[in-house]
PDB file of C-alpha atoms and ligand atoms in Angstrom:
ATOM      1  CA  MET A   3       0.042  -0.041   0.047  1.00 47.00           C
ATOM      2  CA  THR A   4       1.502   3.317  -0.876  1.00 51.00           C
ATOM      3  CA  ALA A   5       0.054   6.625   0.345  1.00 51.00           C
ATOM      4  CA  THR A   6      -1.156   7.644  -3.124  1.00 57.00           C
ATOM      5  CA  ASP A   7      -3.622   4.565  -2.982  1.00 70.00           C
ATOM      6  CA  LEU A   8      -5.020   5.917   0.153  1.00 78.00           C
ATOM      7  CA  PRO A   9      -8.466   7.490  -0.290  1.00 77.00           C
ATOM      8  CA  ARG A  10      -8.462  11.181   0.104  1.00 82.00           C
ATOM      9  CA  PRO A  11      -9.550  11.556   3.760  1.00 90.00           C
ATOM     10  CA  SER A  12     -12.495  13.865   4.284  1.00 92.00           C
ATOM     11  CA  LYS A  13     -11.135  15.265   7.580  1.00 97.00           C
ATOM     12  CA  SER A  14      -7.833  16.814   8.544  1.00 98.00           C
ATOM     13  CA  ILE A  15      -5.326  14.517  10.139  1.00 98.00           C
ATOM     14  CA  VAL A  16      -4.307  15.756  13.502  1.00 98.00           C
ATOM     15  CA  LEU A  17      -0.973  14.574  14.749  1.00 98.00           C
ATOM     16  CA  VAL A  18      -0.973  14.501  18.670  1.00 98.00           C
ATOM     17  CA  GLY A  19       1.778  13.476  21.284  1.00 98.00           C
ATOM     18  CA  LEU A  20       4.297  14.813  23.489  1.00 98.00           C
ATOM     19  CA  MET A  21       7.288  17.154  22.771  1.00 96.00           C
ATOM     20  CA  GLY A  22       9.824  15.334  20.717  1.00 94.00           C
ATOM     21  CA  ALA A  23       7.429  12.661  19.349  1.00 96.00           C
ATOM     22  CA  GLY A  24       8.089  13.777  15.839  1.00 96.00           C
ATOM     23  CA  LYS A  25       4.724  15.442  15.137  1.00 98.00           C
ATOM     24  CA  SER A  26       6.232  18.161  12.787  1.00 97.00           C
ATOM     25  CA  ARG A  27       8.716  16.092  11.059  1.00 96.00           C
ATOM     26  CA  VAL A  28       6.324  13.271  10.470  1.00 98.00           C
ATOM     27  CA  GLY A  29       3.513  15.592   9.592  1.00 98.00           C
ATOM     28  CA  ARG A  30       5.449  17.324   6.937  1.00 98.00           C
ATOM     29  CA  GLN A  31       6.557  14.067   5.232  1.00 97.00           C
ATOM     30  CA  LEU A  32       2.957  12.582   5.615  1.00 97.00           C
ATOM     31  CA  ALA A  33       1.442  15.678   4.029  1.00 97.00           C
ATOM     32  CA  THR A  34       3.647  15.483   1.116  1.00 96.00           C
ATOM     33  CA  GLN A  35       3.078  11.762   0.565  1.00 95.00           C
ATOM     34  CA  LEU A  36      -0.760  12.383   0.776  1.00 95.00           C
ATOM     35  CA  GLY A  37      -0.650  15.453  -1.509  1.00 95.00           C
ATOM     36  CA  LEU A  38      -2.129  17.672   1.400  1.00 96.00           C
ATOM     37  CA  ASP A  39      -0.949  20.893   3.028  1.00 98.00           C
ATOM     38  CA  PHE A  40       0.812  20.827   6.235  1.00 98.00           C
ATOM     39  CA  VAL A  41       0.373  23.265   8.952  1.00 98.00           C
ATOM     40  CA  ASP A  42       2.127  23.380  12.446  1.00 98.00           C
ATOM     41  CA  ALA A  43      -0.052  24.827  15.037  1.00 98.00           C
ATOM     42  CA  ASP A  44       2.769  26.189  17.219  1.00 97.00           C
ATOM     43  CA  THR A  45       3.966  28.167  14.203  1.00 97.00           C
ATOM     44  CA  GLU A  46       0.558  29.466  13.755  1.00 98.00           C
ATOM     45  CA  ILE A  47       0.436  30.472  17.345  1.00 97.00           C
ATOM     46  CA  GLU A  48       3.599  32.325  17.225  1.00 97.00           C
ATOM     47  CA  GLU A  49       2.480  34.166  13.970  1.00 97.00           C
ATOM     48  CA  ALA A  50      -0.669  35.201  15.553  1.00 95.00           C
ATOM     49  CA  ALA A  51       1.067  36.453  18.754  1.00 95.00           C
ATOM     50  CA  GLY A  52       3.879  37.945  16.879  1.00 96.00           C
ATOM     51  CA  CYS A  53       6.277  36.370  19.274  1.00 96.00           C
ATOM     52  CA  THR A  54       7.868  32.940  20.249  1.00 96.00           C
ATOM     53  CA  ILE A  55       5.967  30.406  22.503  1.00 97.00           C
ATOM     54  CA  SER A  56       8.630  30.905  25.214  1.00 96.00           C
ATOM     55  CA  GLU A  57       7.942  34.672  24.964  1.00 96.00           C
ATOM     56  CA  ILE A  58       4.085  34.118  25.232  1.00 97.00           C
ATOM     57  CA  PHE A  59       4.661  31.829  28.498  1.00 97.00           C
ATOM     58  CA  GLU A  60       6.974  34.469  29.942  1.00 96.00           C
ATOM     59  CA  ARG A  61       4.946  37.508  29.049  1.00 96.00           C
ATOM     60  CA  TYR A  62       1.513  36.283  29.446  1.00 96.00           C
ATOM     61  CA  GLY A  63       1.652  32.905  31.306  1.00 96.00           C
ATOM     62  CA  GLU A  64       0.734  29.271  30.435  1.00 96.00           C
ATOM     63  CA  ALA A  65      -3.027  30.065  30.711  1.00 97.00           C
ATOM     64  CA  ALA A  66      -3.039  32.884  28.076  1.00 96.00           C
ATOM     65  CA  PHE A  67      -0.901  30.492  25.792  1.00 97.00           C
ATOM     66  CA  ARG A  68      -3.663  27.725  26.157  1.00 98.00           C
ATOM     67  CA  ASP A  69      -6.295  30.144  25.284  1.00 97.00           C
ATOM     68  CA  GLY A  70      -4.472  31.162  22.022  1.00 97.00           C
ATOM     69  CA  GLU A  71      -3.742  27.593  21.263  1.00 98.00           C
ATOM     70  CA  ARG A  72      -7.557  26.594  21.555  1.00 98.00           C
ATOM     71  CA  ARG A  73      -8.479  29.427  19.244  1.00 98.00           C
ATOM     72  CA  VAL A  74      -5.844  28.466  16.694  1.00 98.00           C
ATOM     73  CA  MET A  75      -6.739  24.789  16.797  1.00 98.00           C
ATOM     74  CA  ARG A  76     -10.488  25.722  16.309  1.00 98.00           C
ATOM     75  CA  ARG A  77      -9.489  27.868  13.168  1.00 98.00           C
ATOM     76  CA  LEU A  78      -7.271  25.168  11.770  1.00 98.00           C
ATOM     77  CA  LEU A  79      -9.832  22.423  12.239  1.00 98.00           C
ATOM     78  CA  ASP A  80     -12.601  24.595  10.782  1.00 97.00           C
ATOM     79  CA  GLY A  81     -10.300  25.065   7.600  1.00 97.00           C
ATOM     80  CA  PRO A  82      -9.390  22.837   4.542  1.00 97.00           C
ATOM     81  CA  VAL A  83      -8.443  19.280   4.883  1.00 98.00           C
ATOM     82  CA  ARG A  84      -4.730  19.130   5.679  1.00 98.00           C
ATOM     83  CA  VAL A  85      -2.231  17.572   7.964  1.00 98.00           C
ATOM     84  CA  ILE A  86      -1.996  19.407  11.368  1.00 98.00           C
ATOM     85  CA  ALA A  87       0.875  19.020  13.757  1.00 98.00           C
ATOM     86  CA  THR A  88      -0.356  20.145  17.266  1.00 98.00           C
ATOM     87  CA  GLY A  89       1.617  21.272  20.257  1.00 98.00           C
ATOM     88  CA  GLY A  90       1.993  18.644  22.873  1.00 98.00           C
ATOM     89  CA  GLY A  91      -0.822  20.162  25.262  1.00 98.00           C
ATOM     90  CA  ALA A  92      -3.450  20.824  22.621  1.00 98.00           C
ATOM     91  CA  PHE A  93      -5.248  17.380  22.671  1.00 98.00           C
ATOM     92  CA  ILE A  94      -5.127  17.572  26.466  1.00 98.00           C
ATOM     93  CA  ASP A  95      -7.646  20.463  26.354  1.00 98.00           C
ATOM     94  CA  PRO A  96     -11.091  19.026  26.523  1.00 97.00           C
ATOM     95  CA  ALA A  97     -12.637  21.532  24.103  1.00 97.00           C
ATOM     96  CA  THR A  98      -9.833  21.100  21.516  1.00 98.00           C
ATOM     97  CA  ARG A  99     -10.048  17.316  21.981  1.00 98.00           C
ATOM     98  CA  ALA A 100     -13.780  17.256  21.261  1.00 98.00           C
ATOM     99  CA  HIS A 101     -13.413  19.455  18.362  1.00 97.00           C
ATOM    100  CA  VAL A 102     -10.669  17.168  16.938  1.00 98.00           C
ATOM    101  CA  GLY A 103     -13.060  14.293  17.493  1.00 98.00           C
ATOM    102  CA  GLU A 104     -15.506  16.127  15.169  1.00 97.00           C
ATOM    103  CA  ARG A 105     -13.413  17.609  12.707  1.00 97.00           C
ATOM    104  CA  GLY A 106     -10.220  15.593  12.434  1.00 98.00           C
ATOM    105  CA  ILE A 107      -8.563  12.195  12.385  1.00 98.00           C
ATOM    106  CA  SER A 108      -6.354  12.101  15.490  1.00 98.00           C
ATOM    107  CA  VAL A 109      -3.098  10.187  15.285  1.00 98.00           C
ATOM    108  CA  TRP A 110      -0.913   9.716  18.594  1.00 98.00           C
ATOM    109  CA  LEU A 111       2.731   9.507  17.805  1.00 98.00           C
ATOM    110  CA  ARG A 112       3.557   7.446  20.999  1.00 98.00           C
ATOM    111  CA  ALA A 113       7.188   7.387  21.966  1.00 97.00           C
ATOM    112  CA  ASP A 114       9.216   6.260  24.976  1.00 96.00           C
ATOM    113  CA  ILE A 115      10.910   8.558  27.340  1.00 96.00           C
ATOM    114  CA  GLU A 116      14.511   7.731  25.905  1.00 96.00           C
ATOM    115  CA  THR A 117      13.335   8.556  22.353  1.00 95.00           C
ATOM    116  CA  LEU A 118      11.716  11.900  23.703  1.00 96.00           C
ATOM    117  CA  LEU A 119      14.751  12.908  25.646  1.00 94.00           C
ATOM    118  CA  ALA A 120      17.082  12.285  22.742  1.00 92.00           C
ATOM    119  CA  ARG A 121      15.026  14.436  20.436  1.00 91.00           C
ATOM    120  CA  VAL A 122      14.117  17.294  22.716  1.00 92.00           C
ATOM    121  CA  GLY A 123      18.034  17.478  23.465  1.00 82.00           C
ATOM    122  CA  ARG A 124      19.235  20.632  25.041  1.00 66.00           C
ATOM    123  CA  ARG A 125      17.208  23.006  22.821  1.00 70.00           C
ATOM    124  CA  ASN A 126      15.708  25.736  25.054  1.00 74.00           C
ATOM    125  CA  ASN A 127      12.568  26.567  23.059  1.00 84.00           C
ATOM    126  CA  ARG A 128      10.048  24.568  25.121  1.00 91.00           C
ATOM    127  CA  PRO A 129       9.118  26.359  28.302  1.00 93.00           C
ATOM    128  CA  LEU A 130       7.775  23.346  30.029  1.00 94.00           C
ATOM    129  CA  LEU A 131      11.225  21.701  29.822  1.00 93.00           C
ATOM    130  CA  ALA A 132      13.319  24.908  30.329  1.00 90.00           C
ATOM    131  CA  ASN A 133      13.767  24.492  34.038  1.00 87.00           C
ATOM    132  CA  GLY A 134      14.402  21.568  36.282  1.00 87.00           C
ATOM    133  CA  ASP A 135      15.084  17.936  35.226  1.00 92.00           C
ATOM    134  CA  GLN A 136      13.844  17.126  31.619  1.00 93.00           C
ATOM    135  CA  ARG A 137      13.476  13.335  32.448  1.00 95.00           C
ATOM    136  CA  GLU A 138      11.460  13.976  35.440  1.00 96.00           C
ATOM    137  CA  LYS A 139       9.318  16.430  33.715  1.00 96.00           C
ATOM    138  CA  LEU A 140       8.747  14.160  30.722  1.00 97.00           C
ATOM    139  CA  ALA A 141       7.957  11.250  33.040  1.00 97.00           C
ATOM    140  CA  GLN A 142       5.291  13.227  34.756  1.00 97.00           C
ATOM    141  CA  LEU A 143       3.861  14.391  31.427  1.00 98.00           C
ATOM    142  CA  ILE A 144       3.825  10.819  30.306  1.00 98.00           C
ATOM    143  CA  LYS A 145       1.909   9.790  33.479  1.00 98.00           C
ATOM    144  CA  GLU A 146      -0.712  12.567  33.011  1.00 98.00           C
ATOM    145  CA  ARG A 147      -1.020  12.606  29.356  1.00 98.00           C
ATOM    146  CA  TYR A 148      -0.722   9.193  27.911  1.00 98.00           C
ATOM    147  CA  PRO A 149      -4.129   8.096  28.816  1.00 98.00           C
ATOM    148  CA  ILE A 150      -5.514  11.015  27.225  1.00 98.00           C
ATOM    149  CA  TYR A 151      -3.499  10.671  24.079  1.00 98.00           C
ATOM    150  CA  ALA A 152      -4.660   7.099  24.062  1.00 98.00           C
ATOM    151  CA  GLU A 153      -8.166   8.396  23.075  1.00 98.00           C
ATOM    152  CA  ALA A 154      -6.629   9.173  19.579  1.00 98.00           C
ATOM    153  CA  ASP A 155      -8.337   7.372  16.593  1.00 98.00           C
ATOM    154  CA  ILE A 156      -5.038   5.852  15.577  1.00 98.00           C
ATOM    155  CA  VAL A 157      -1.962   5.075  17.638  1.00 98.00           C
ATOM    156  CA  VAL A 158       1.429   4.692  16.125  1.00 98.00           C
ATOM    157  CA  ASP A 159       4.937   4.098  17.822  1.00 97.00           C
ATOM    158  CA  SER A 160       7.332   6.780  16.746  1.00 95.00           C
ATOM    159  CA  THR A 161      10.629   5.070  17.149  1.00 89.00           C
ATOM    160  CA  ASP A 162      14.293   5.920  16.404  1.00 86.00           C
ATOM    161  CA  GLY A 163      15.220   5.724  12.754  1.00 88.00           C
ATOM    162  CA  PRO A 164      14.042   7.308   9.602  1.00 93.00           C
ATOM    163  CA  VAL A 165      11.102   9.536   9.759  1.00 95.00           C
ATOM    164  CA  ARG A 166       9.584   7.594   6.673  1.00 95.00           C
ATOM    165  CA  ASP A 167       9.244   4.529   8.809  1.00 96.00           C
ATOM    166  CA  THR A 168       6.850   6.276  11.091  1.00 97.00           C
ATOM    167  CA  VAL A 169       5.004   8.030   8.153  1.00 97.00           C
ATOM    168  CA  GLU A 170       4.524   4.489   6.704  1.00 96.00           C
ATOM    169  CA  LYS A 171       3.000   3.351   9.990  1.00 97.00           C
ATOM    170  CA  VAL A 172       0.778   6.355  10.008  1.00 97.00           C
ATOM    171  CA  VAL A 173      -0.383   5.577   6.372  1.00 97.00           C
ATOM    172  CA  ALA A 174      -1.154   2.072   7.413  1.00 96.00           C
ATOM    173  CA  GLY A 175      -2.984   3.109  10.337  1.00 97.00           C
ATOM    174  CA  LEU A 176      -5.042   5.560   8.210  1.00 96.00           C
ATOM    175  CA  GLU A 177      -5.792   2.886   5.756  1.00 94.00           C
ATOM    176  CA  SER A 178      -7.429   0.663   8.322  1.00 94.00           C
ATOM    177  CA  PHE A 179      -9.138   3.558   9.925  1.00 94.00           C
ATOM    178  CA  LEU A 180     -10.828   4.845   6.727  1.00 92.00           C
ATOM    179  CA  ALA A 181     -11.579   1.242   5.691  1.00 89.00           C
ATOM    180  CA  ALA A 182     -13.224   0.557   8.991  1.00 88.00           C
ATOM    181  CA  GLY A 183     -15.349   3.736   8.544  1.00 82.00           C
ATOM    182  CA  SER A 184     -16.439   3.149   5.149  1.00 74.00           C
ATOM    183  CA  ARG A 185     -17.509  -0.480   6.268  1.00 78.00           C
ATOM    184  CA  ASP A 186     -19.519   1.080   9.144  1.00 77.00           C
ATOM    185  CA  ALA A 187     -21.040   3.673   6.810  1.00 74.00           C
ATOM    186  CA  GLY A 188     -21.902   0.667   4.413  1.00 77.00           C
ATOM    187  CA  ALA A 189     -23.485  -1.248   7.285  1.00 78.00           C
ATOM    188  CA  ALA A 190     -25.449   1.939   8.434  1.00 76.00           C
ATOM    189  CA  ARG A 191     -26.828   2.493   4.819  1.00 74.00           C
ATOM    190  CA  ARG A 192     -27.836  -1.188   4.577  1.00 77.00           C
ATOM    191  CA  ARG A 193     -29.743  -0.943   8.136  1.00 76.00           C
ATOM    192  CA  ARG A 194     -31.596   2.229   6.890  1.00 69.00           C
TER     193      ARG A 194
HETATM  194  C1  S3P B 211       3.964  21.985  24.750  1.00 60.07           C
HETATM  195  C2  S3P B 211       4.316  21.544  23.692  1.00 60.07           C
HETATM  196  C3  S3P B 211       5.067  22.565  22.773  1.00 60.07           C
HETATM  197  C4  S3P B 211       4.537  23.898  22.670  1.00 60.07           C
HETATM  198  C5  S3P B 211       4.433  24.507  24.049  1.00 60.07           C
HETATM  199  C6  S3P B 211       3.797  23.599  25.123  1.00 60.07           C
HETATM  200  C7  S3P B 211       3.031  21.099  25.821  1.00 60.07           C
HETATM  201  O1  S3P B 211       4.852  21.891  21.332  1.00 60.07           O
HETATM  202  O2  S3P B 211       3.182  23.905  22.319  1.00 60.07           O
HETATM  203  O3  S3P B 211       5.893  24.521  24.505  1.00 60.07           O
HETATM  204  O4  S3P B 211       2.265  21.523  26.620  1.00 60.07           O
HETATM  205  O5  S3P B 211       3.456  19.991  25.575  1.00 60.07           O
HETATM  206  P1  S3P B 211       5.771  20.594  20.773  1.00 60.07           P
HETATM  207  O6  S3P B 211       4.986  19.458  21.274  1.00 60.07           O
HETATM  208  O7  S3P B 211       5.623  20.785  19.395  1.00 60.07           O
HETATM  209  O8  S3P B 211       7.038  20.733  21.299  1.00 60.07           O
END
């Protein structure tokens, strides 16, 4: 199965998961393979605010960032079908999660702590990891968030190695998900 055989999804594909899970890198390649546009919600938030995410946290606090994130996610989900890479906290917000449920196909890129740590590295562009021990903070986020990410429509393990391997797993997950959806729709039509 190649991506081009995939029926065109009628909803945006929304990549969720922790910082370092590969949402942007996988999202960009996935969009190219599917012939869809790609959009990064964090970049959209920064453009709307006219400053970086770290600056938003510093100047206005996390709650203000989350408000902006919710608004941007709503706008993106209400727009054309595309691949959307979310920030790690977006899907944790109940309103955004409900909206993703209606308007998108959610894909959780699940990664273990070693993979996440290696990927977030020493870059200082993530306010939640800027202070304190990154391993401890990520372990805490895994505990809090993984049960929520698990509500995604599709779960894919994002492991070390070429991005295209993870992209292929997402494509396979989408294929099964879309096939199950059309089987359900067919069964519902036959019941009517
Ligand atoms: C956050 C993840 C970041 C960014 C912000 C908060 C989070 O996005 O939205 O720093 O709450 O997990 P990435 O997951 O793209 O790093």
